[in-house]
Backbone as JSON, one array per atom type, in Angstrom:
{
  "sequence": "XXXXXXXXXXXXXXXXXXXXXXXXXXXXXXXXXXXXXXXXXXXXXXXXXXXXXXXXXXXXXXXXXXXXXXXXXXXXXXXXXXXXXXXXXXXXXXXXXXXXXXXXXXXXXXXXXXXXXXXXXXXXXXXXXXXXXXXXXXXXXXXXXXXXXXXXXXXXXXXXXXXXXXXXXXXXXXXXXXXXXXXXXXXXXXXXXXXXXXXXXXXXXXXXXXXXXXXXXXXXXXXXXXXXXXXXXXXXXXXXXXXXXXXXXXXXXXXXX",
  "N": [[0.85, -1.2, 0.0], [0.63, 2.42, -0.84], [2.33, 5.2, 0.85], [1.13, 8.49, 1.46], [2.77, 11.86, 0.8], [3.79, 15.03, 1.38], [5.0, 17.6, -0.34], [7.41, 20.13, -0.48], [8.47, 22.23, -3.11], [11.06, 23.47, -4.66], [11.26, 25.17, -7.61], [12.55, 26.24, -10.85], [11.93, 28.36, -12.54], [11.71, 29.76, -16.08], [10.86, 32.4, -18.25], [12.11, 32.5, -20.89], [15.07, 31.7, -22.73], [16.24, 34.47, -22.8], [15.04, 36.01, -20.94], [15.32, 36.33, -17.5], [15.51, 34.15, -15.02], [13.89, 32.43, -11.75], [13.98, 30.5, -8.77], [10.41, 29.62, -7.78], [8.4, 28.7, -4.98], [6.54, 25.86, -4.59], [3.89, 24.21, -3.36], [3.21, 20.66, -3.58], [1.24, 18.42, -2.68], [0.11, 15.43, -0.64], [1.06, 13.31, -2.19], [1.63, 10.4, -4.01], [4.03, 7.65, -2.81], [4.77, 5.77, -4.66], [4.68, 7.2, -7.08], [6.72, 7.81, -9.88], [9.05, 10.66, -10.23], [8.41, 12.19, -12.49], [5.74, 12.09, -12.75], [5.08, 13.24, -10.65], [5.04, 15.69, -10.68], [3.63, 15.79, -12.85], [1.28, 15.72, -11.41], [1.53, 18.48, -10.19], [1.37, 20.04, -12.15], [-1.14, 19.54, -13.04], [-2.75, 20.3, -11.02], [-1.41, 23.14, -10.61], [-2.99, 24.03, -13.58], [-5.27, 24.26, -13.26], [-5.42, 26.25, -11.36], [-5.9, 28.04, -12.68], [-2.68, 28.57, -13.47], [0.71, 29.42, -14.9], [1.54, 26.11, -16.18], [4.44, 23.98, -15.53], [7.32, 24.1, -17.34], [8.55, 21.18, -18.38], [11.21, 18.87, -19.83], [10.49, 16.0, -21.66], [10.01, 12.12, -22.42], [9.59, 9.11, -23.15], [10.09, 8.21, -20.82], [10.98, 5.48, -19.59], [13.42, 5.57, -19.47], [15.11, 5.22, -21.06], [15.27, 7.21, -23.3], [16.62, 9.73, -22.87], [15.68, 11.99, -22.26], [14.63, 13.5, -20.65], [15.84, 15.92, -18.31], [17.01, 17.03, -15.53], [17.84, 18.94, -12.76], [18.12, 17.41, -9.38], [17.64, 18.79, -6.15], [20.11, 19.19, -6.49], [21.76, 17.22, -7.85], [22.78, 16.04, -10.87], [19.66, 14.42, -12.27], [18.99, 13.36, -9.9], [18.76, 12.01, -6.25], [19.64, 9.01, -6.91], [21.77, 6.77, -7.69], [22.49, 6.01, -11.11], [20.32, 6.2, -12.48], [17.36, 7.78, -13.89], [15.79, 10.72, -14.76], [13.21, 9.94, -14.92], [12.5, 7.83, -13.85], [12.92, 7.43, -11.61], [11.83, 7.22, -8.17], [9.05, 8.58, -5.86], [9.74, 7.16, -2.97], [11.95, 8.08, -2.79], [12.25, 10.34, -1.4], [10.85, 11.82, 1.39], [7.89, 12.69, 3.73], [7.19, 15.75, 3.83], [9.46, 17.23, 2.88], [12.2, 19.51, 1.35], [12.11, 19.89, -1.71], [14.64, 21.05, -4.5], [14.71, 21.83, -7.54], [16.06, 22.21, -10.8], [17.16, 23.24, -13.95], [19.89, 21.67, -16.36], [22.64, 23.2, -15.86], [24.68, 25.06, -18.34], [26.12, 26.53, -20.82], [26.52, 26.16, -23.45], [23.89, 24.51, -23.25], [21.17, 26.28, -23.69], [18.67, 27.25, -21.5], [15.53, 27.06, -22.56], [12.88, 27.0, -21.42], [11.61, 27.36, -18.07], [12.41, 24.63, -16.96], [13.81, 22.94, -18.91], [16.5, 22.59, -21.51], [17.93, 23.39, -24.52], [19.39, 21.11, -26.15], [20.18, 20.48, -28.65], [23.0, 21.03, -29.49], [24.45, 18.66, -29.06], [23.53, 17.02, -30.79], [24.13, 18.33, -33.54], [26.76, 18.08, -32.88], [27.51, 14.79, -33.07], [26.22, 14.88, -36.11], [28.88, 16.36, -36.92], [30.41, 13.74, -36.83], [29.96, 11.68, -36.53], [28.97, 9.23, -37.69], [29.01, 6.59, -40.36], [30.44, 5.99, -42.94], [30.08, 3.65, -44.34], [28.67, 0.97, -46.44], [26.7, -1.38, -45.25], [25.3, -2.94, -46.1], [22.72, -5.65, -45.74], [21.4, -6.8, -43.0], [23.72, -8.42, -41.5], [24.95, -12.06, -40.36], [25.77, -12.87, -37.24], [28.22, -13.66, -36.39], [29.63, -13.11, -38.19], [31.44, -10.9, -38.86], [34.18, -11.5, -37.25], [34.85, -10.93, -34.05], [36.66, -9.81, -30.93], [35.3, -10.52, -27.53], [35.69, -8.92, -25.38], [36.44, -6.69, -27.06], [33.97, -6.07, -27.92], [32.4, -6.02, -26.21], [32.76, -3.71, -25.07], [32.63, -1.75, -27.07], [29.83, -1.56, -27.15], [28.8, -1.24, -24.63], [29.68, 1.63, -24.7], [28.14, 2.56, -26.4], [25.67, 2.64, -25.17], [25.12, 5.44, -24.23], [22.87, 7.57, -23.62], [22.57, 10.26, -23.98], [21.86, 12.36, -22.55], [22.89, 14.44, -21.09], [23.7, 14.65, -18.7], [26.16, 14.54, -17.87], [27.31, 16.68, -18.48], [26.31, 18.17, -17.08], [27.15, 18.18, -14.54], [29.66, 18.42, -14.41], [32.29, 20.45, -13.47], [33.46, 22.39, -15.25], [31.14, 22.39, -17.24], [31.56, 20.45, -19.19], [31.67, 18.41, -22.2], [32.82, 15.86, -22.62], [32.86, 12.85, -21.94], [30.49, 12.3, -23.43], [30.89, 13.03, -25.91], [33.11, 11.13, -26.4], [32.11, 8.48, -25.52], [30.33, 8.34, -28.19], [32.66, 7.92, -29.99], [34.21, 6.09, -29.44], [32.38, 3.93, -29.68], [32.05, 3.77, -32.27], [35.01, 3.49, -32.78], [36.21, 0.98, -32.2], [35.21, -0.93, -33.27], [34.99, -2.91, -36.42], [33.7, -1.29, -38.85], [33.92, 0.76, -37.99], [36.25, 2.2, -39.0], [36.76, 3.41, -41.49], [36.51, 6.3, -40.83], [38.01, 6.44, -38.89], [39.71, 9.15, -37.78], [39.45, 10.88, -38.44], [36.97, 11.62, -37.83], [37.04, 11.48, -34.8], [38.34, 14.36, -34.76], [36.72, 15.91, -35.85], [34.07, 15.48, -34.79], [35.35, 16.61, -31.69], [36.19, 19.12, -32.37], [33.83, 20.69, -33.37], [32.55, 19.98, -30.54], [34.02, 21.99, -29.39], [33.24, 24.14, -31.34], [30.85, 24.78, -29.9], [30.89, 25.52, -27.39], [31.33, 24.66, -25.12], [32.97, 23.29, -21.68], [36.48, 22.5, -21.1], [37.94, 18.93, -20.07], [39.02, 18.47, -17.02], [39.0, 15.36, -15.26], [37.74, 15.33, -13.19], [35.88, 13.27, -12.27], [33.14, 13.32, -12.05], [31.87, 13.56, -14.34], [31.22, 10.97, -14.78], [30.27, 9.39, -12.34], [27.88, 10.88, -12.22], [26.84, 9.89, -14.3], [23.84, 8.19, -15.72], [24.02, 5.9, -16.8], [26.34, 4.65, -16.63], [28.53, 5.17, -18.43], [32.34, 4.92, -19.13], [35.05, 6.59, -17.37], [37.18, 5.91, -18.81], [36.56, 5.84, -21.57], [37.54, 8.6, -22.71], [40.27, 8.86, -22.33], [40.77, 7.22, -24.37], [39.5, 8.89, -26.24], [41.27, 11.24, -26.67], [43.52, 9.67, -27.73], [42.6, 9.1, -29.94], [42.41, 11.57, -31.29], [44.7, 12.48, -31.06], [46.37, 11.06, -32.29], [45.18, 11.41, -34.94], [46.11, 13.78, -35.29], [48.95, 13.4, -36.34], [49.2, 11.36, -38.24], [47.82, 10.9, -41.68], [44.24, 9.53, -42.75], [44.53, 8.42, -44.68], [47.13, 7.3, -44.75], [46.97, 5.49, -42.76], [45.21, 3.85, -43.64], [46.67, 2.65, -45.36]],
  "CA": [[0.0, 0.0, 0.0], [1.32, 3.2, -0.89], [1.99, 6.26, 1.6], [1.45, 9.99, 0.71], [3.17, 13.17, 1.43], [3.56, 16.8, 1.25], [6.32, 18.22, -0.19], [7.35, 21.72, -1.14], [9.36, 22.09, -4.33], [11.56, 25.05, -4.82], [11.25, 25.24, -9.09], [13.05, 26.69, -11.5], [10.81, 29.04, -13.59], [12.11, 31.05, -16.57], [10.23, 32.36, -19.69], [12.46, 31.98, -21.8], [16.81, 32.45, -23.08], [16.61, 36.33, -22.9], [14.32, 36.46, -19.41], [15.9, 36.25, -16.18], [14.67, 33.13, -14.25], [13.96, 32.58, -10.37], [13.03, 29.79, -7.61], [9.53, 29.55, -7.39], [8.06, 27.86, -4.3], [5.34, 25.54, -5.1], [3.23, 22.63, -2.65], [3.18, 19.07, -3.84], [0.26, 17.75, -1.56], [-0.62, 14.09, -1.74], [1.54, 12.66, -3.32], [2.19, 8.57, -3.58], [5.33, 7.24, -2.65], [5.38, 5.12, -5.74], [4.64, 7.99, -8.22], [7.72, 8.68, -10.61], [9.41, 12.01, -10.3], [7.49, 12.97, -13.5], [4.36, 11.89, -12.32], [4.52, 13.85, -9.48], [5.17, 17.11, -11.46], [2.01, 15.73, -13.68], [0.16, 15.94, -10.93], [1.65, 19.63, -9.55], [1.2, 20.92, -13.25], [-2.69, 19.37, -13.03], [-2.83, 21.54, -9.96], [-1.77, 24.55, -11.12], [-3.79, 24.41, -14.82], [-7.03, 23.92, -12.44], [-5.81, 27.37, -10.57], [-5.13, 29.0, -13.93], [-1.23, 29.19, -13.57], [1.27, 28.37, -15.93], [2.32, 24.54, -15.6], [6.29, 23.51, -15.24], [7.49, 23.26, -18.59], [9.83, 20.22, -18.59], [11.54, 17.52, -21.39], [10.38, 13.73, -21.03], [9.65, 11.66, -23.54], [9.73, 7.69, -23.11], [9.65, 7.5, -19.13], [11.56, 4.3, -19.26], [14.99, 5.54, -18.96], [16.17, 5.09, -22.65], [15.6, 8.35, -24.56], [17.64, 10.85, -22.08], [14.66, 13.54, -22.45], [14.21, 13.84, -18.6], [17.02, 16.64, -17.84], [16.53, 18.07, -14.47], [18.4, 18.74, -11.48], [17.44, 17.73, -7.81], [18.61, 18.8, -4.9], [21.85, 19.96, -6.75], [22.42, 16.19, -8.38], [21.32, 15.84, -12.06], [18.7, 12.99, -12.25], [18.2, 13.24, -8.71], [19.64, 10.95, -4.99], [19.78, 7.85, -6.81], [23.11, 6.14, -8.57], [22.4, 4.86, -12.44], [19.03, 6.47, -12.23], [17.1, 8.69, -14.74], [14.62, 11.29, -13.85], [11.77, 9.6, -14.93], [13.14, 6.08, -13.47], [13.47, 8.03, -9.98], [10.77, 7.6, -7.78], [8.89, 9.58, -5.02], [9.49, 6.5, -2.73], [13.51, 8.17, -2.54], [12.02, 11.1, -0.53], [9.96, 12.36, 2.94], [7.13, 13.73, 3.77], [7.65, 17.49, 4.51], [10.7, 17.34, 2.61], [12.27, 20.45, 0.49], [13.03, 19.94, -3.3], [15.33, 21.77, -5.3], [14.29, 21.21, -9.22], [16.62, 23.29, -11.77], [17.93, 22.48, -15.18], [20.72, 21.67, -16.88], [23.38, 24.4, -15.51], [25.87, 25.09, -19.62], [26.61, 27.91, -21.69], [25.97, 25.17, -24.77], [22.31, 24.31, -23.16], [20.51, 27.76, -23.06], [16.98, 27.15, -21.11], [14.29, 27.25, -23.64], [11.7, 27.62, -20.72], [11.59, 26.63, -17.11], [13.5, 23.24, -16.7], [14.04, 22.43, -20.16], [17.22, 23.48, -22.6], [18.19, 23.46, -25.29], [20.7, 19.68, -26.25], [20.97, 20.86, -29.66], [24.48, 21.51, -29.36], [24.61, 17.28, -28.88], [22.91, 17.04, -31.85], [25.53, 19.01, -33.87], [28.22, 17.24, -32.43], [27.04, 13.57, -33.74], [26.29, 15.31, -37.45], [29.86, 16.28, -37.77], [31.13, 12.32, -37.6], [29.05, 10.74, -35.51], [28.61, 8.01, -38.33], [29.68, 5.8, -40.95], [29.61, 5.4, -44.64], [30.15, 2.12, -45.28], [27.64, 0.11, -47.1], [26.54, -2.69, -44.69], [24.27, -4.26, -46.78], [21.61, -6.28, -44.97], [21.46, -7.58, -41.44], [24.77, -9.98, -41.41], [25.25, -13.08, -39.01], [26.18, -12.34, -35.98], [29.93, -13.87, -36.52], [29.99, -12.84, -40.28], [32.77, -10.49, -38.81], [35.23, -11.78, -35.67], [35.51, -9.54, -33.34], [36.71, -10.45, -29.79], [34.05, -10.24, -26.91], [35.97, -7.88, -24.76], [36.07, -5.28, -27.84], [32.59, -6.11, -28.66], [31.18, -5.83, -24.71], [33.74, -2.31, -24.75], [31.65, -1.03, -27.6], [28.64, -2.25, -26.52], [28.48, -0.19, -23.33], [30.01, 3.36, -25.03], [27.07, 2.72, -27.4], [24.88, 2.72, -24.27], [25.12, 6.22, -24.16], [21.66, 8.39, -24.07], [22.52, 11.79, -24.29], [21.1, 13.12, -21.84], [23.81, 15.76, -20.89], [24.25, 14.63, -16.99], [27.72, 14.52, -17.74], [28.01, 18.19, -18.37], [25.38, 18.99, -15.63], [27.76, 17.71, -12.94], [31.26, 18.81, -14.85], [32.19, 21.92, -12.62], [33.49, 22.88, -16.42], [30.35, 21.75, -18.37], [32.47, 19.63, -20.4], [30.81, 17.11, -23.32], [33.94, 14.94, -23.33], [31.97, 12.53, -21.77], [29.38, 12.23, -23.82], [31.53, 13.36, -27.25], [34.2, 10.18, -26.15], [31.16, 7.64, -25.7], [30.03, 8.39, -29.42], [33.58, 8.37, -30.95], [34.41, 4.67, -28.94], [31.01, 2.66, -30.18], [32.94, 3.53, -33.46], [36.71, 2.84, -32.98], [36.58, -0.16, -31.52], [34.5, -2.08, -33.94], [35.39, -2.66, -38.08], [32.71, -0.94, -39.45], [34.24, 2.54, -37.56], [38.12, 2.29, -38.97], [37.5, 3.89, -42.36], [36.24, 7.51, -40.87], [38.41, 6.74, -38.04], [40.79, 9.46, -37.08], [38.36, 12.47, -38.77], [35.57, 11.19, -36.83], [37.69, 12.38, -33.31], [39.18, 15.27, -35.1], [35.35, 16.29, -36.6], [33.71, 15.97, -33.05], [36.06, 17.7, -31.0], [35.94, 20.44, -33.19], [32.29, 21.01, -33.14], [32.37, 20.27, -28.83], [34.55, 23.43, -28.99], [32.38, 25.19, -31.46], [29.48, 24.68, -29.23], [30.78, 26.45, -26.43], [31.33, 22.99, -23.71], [34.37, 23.2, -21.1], [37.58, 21.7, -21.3], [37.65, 18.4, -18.88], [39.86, 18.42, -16.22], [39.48, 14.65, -14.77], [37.29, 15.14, -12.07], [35.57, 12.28, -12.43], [32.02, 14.03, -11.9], [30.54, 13.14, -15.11], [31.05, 9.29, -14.78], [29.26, 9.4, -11.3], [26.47, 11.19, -12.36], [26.01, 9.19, -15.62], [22.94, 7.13, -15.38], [24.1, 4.17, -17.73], [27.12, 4.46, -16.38], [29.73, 5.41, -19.46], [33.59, 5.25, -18.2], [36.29, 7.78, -17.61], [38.22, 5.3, -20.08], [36.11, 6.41, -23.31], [37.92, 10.02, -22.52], [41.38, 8.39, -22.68], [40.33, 6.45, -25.99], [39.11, 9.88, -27.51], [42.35, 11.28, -26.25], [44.59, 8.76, -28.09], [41.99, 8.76, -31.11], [42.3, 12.81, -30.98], [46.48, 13.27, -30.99], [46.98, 9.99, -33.27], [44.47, 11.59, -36.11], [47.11, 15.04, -35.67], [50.04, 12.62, -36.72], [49.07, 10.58, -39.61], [46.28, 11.09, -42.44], [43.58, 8.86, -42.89], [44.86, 7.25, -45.85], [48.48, 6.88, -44.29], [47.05, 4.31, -41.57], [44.58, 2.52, -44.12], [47.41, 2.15, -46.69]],
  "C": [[0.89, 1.25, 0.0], [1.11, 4.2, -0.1], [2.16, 7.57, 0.67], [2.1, 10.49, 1.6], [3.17, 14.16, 0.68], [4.88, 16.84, 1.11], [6.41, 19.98, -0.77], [8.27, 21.46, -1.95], [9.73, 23.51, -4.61], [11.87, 25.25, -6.6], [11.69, 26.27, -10.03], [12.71, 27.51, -12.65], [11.46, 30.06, -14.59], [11.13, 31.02, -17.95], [11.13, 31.93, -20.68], [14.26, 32.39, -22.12], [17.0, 33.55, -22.57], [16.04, 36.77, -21.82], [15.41, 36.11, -18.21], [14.67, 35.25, -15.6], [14.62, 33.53, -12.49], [14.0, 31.28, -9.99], [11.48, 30.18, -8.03], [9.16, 28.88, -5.65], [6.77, 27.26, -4.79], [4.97, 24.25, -4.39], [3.0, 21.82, -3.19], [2.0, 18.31, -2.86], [-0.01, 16.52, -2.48], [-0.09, 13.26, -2.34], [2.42, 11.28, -3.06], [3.07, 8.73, -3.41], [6.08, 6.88, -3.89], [5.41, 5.6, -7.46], [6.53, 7.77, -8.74], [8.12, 10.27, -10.69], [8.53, 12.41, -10.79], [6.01, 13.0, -13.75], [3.66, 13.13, -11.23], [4.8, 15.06, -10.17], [3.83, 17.05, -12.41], [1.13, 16.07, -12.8], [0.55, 17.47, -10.18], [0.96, 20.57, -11.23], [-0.6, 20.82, -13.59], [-3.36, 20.74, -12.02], [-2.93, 22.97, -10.2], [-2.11, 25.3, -12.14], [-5.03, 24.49, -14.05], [-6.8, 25.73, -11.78], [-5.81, 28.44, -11.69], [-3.85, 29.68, -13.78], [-0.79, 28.95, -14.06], [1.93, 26.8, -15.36], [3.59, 24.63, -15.9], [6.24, 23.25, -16.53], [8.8, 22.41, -18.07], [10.16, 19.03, -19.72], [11.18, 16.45, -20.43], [9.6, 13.43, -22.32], [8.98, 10.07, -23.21], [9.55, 7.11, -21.86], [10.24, 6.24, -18.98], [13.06, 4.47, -19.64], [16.26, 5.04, -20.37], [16.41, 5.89, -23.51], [16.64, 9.48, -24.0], [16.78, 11.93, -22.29], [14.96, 13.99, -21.0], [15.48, 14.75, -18.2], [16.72, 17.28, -16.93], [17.61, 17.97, -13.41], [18.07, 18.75, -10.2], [18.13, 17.28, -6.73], [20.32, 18.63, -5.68], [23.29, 18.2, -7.48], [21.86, 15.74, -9.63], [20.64, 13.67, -11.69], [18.48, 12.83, -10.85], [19.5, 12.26, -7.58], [20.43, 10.05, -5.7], [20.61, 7.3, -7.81], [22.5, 5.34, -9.9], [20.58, 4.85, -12.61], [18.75, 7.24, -12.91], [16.05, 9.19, -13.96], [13.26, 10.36, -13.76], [11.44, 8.17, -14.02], [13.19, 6.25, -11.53], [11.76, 8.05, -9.39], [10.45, 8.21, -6.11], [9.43, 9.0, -3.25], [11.28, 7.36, -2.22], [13.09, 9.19, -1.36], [10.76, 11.21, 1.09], [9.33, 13.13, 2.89], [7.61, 14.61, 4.51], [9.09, 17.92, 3.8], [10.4, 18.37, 1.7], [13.08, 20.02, -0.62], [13.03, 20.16, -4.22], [15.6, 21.47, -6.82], [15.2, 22.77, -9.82], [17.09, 22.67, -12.7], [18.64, 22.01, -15.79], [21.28, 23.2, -16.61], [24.75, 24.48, -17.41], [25.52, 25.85, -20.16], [25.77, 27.38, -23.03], [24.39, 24.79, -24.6], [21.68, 25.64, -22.56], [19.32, 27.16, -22.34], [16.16, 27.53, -22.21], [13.09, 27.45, -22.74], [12.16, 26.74, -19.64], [12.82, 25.35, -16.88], [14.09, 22.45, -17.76], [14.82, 22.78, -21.19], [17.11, 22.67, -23.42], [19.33, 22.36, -26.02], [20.99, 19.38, -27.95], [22.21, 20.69, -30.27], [25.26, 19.68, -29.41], [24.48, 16.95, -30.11], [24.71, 17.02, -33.43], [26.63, 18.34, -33.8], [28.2, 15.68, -33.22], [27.26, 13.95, -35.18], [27.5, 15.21, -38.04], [30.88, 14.73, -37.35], [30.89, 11.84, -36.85], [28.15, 9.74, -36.28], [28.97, 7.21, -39.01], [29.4, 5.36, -42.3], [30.05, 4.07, -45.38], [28.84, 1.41, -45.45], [28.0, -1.26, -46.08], [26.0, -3.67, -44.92], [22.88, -4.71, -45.97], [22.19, -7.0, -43.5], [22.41, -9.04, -41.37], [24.5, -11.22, -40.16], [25.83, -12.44, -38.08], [27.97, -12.74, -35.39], [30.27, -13.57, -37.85], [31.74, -12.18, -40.1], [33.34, -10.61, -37.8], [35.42, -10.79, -34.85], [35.63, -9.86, -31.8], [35.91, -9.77, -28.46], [34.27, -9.24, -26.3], [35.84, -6.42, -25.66], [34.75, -5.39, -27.72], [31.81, -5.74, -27.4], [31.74, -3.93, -24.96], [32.56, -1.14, -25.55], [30.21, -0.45, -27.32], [27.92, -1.06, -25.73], [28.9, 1.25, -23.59], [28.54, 3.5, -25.9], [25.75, 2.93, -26.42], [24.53, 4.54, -24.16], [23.4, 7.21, -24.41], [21.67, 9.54, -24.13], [21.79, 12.65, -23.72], [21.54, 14.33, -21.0], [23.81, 15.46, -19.4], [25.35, 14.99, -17.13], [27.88, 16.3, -17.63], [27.32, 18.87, -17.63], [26.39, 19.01, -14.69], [29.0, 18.29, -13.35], [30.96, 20.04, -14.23], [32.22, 22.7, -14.39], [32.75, 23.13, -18.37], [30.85, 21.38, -19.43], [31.66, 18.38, -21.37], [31.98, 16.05, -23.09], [33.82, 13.73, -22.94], [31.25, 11.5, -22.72], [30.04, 11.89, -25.79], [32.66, 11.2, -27.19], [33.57, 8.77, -25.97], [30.95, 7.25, -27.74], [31.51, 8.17, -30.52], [34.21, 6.48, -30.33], [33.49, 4.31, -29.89], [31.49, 2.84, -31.63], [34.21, 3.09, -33.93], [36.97, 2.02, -32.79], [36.05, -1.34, -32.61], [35.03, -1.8, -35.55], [34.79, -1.9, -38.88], [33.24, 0.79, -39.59], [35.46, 3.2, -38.43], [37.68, 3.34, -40.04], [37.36, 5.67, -42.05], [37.22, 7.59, -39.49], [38.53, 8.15, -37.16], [40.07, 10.88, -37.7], [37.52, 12.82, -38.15], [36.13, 11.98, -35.74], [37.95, 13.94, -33.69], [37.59, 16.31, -35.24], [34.74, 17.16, -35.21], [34.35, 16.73, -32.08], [35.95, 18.83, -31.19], [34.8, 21.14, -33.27], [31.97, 21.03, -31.71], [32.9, 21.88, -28.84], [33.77, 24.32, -29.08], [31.29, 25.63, -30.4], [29.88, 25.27, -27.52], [31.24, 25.67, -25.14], [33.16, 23.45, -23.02], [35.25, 22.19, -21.27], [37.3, 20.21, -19.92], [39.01, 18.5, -18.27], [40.01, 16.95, -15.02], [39.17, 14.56, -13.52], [36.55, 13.62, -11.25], [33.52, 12.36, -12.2], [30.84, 13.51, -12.57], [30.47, 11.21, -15.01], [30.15, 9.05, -13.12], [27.96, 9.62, -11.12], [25.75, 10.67, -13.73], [25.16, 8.23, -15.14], [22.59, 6.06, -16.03], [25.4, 3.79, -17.52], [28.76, 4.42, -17.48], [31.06, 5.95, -18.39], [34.25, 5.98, -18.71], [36.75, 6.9, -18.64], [38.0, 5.83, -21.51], [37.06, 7.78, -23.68], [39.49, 9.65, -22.94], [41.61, 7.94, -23.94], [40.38, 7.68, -26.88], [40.16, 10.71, -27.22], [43.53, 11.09, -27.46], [43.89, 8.87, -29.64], [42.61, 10.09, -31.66], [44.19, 12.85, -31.65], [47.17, 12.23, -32.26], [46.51, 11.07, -34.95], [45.81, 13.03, -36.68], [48.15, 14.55, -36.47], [49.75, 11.98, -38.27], [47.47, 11.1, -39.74], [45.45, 9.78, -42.05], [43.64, 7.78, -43.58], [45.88, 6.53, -45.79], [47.89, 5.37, -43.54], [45.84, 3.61, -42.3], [45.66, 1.91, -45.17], [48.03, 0.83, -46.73]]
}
């Protein structure tokens, strides 16, 4: 059986890029244990369309912890208390009645606010475009050993490819750094055969576009791998690193020749 409570929620309200935001305060009454974060904001935003106020704008999409829409910060940890946890995946069941909590957005230069709790991941976007793919002709859906590839590469990939883009990483980077996020997407390609022939442009591409886009340098805190909620490792960063300083050295055509 589920218990309720009362909470107060201190919310993050802005019109829009060019407005100046605040805090709000706003009561939560009522509310299950076993709601979902985003449930329980469904039911504050029911609340305050019934008083005629504006409702919380916030991103969510899928609610099951695979699209990375859900970008919020609470209580000053993106995605919330709970380790390997997405907002929507987070439930009310983590907190206390009477408790105070602190909802704000994505804190980056690269994610403007587009309203309230919700920026702008654009800038992610962008980043992927310039070589965040692969033009080789794959043909049709091969066997699953058609091409050898040993399990440890293949798990390595595997899990950088896990990646949802949901920008925690550069929520939590004191330096809102992508590298992260950029070093995920540039692995699930280097490691496997399919990646080699855009290799060493691919790192060179992306990097180049993280810069454009405004994202901090990393410095090795270890921040964004803590607060990732699929858990992508500091190692990908080392990889895109090594991918990064190799591509400066030799062409493309030098190291397929």
């Amino acid at each position: 059986m589920s218990k309720h409570m009362n909470l107060t929620l201190k919310v993050w309200r802005q019109k829009n890029q060019n407005s100046e935001g605040k805090f709000v305060t706003i009561q939560a009454n009522n509310i299950a244990d076993d709601m979902s974060f985003l449930e329980m904001l469904d039911v504050v935003n029911e609340d305050l369309t019934r008083k005629g106020e504006d409702p919380i704008y916030f991103d969510h999409d899928c609610r099951e912890g695979i699209c990375g829409m859900c970008s919020l910060v609470i209580n000053g940890r993106p995605h919330g208390p709970n380790e390997r946890t997405t907002t929507c995946q987070l439930h009310m069941r983590s907190f206390h009645d009477g408790q105070t909590i602190v909802i704000e957005p994505w804190r980056a230069a690269a994610f403007p606010v587009l309203k309230d709790l919700a920026v702008d991941r654009s800038a992610f976007d962008r980043i992927q475009q310039a070589g965040g793919y692969i033009n080789v002709n794959t043909g049709g859906v091969p066997d699953a050993n058609a091409i050898p590839i040993p399990k440890r590469i293949a798990d390595e990939a595997f899990e950088s490819a896990t990646c949802i883009g949901c920008g925690a990483c550069v929520a939590a980077c004191k330096n809102a750094s992508a590298m992260l996020f950029v070093s995920a997407k540039v692995s699930q390609f280097a490691l496997l055969p399919q990646g080699q022939t855009e290799r060493y442009e691919r790192a060179q591409a992306m990097v180049d576009q993280m810069d454009k886009e405004g994202f901090g340098n990393c410095t090795n805190t270890g921040a964004c791998e803590a607060e990732c909620p699929v858990g992508i490792k500091l190692t990908n960063i080392a990889r895109l690193n090594r991918e990064y300083f190799t591509a400066k050295i030799f062409r493309q055509e030098d190291v397929h020749a």
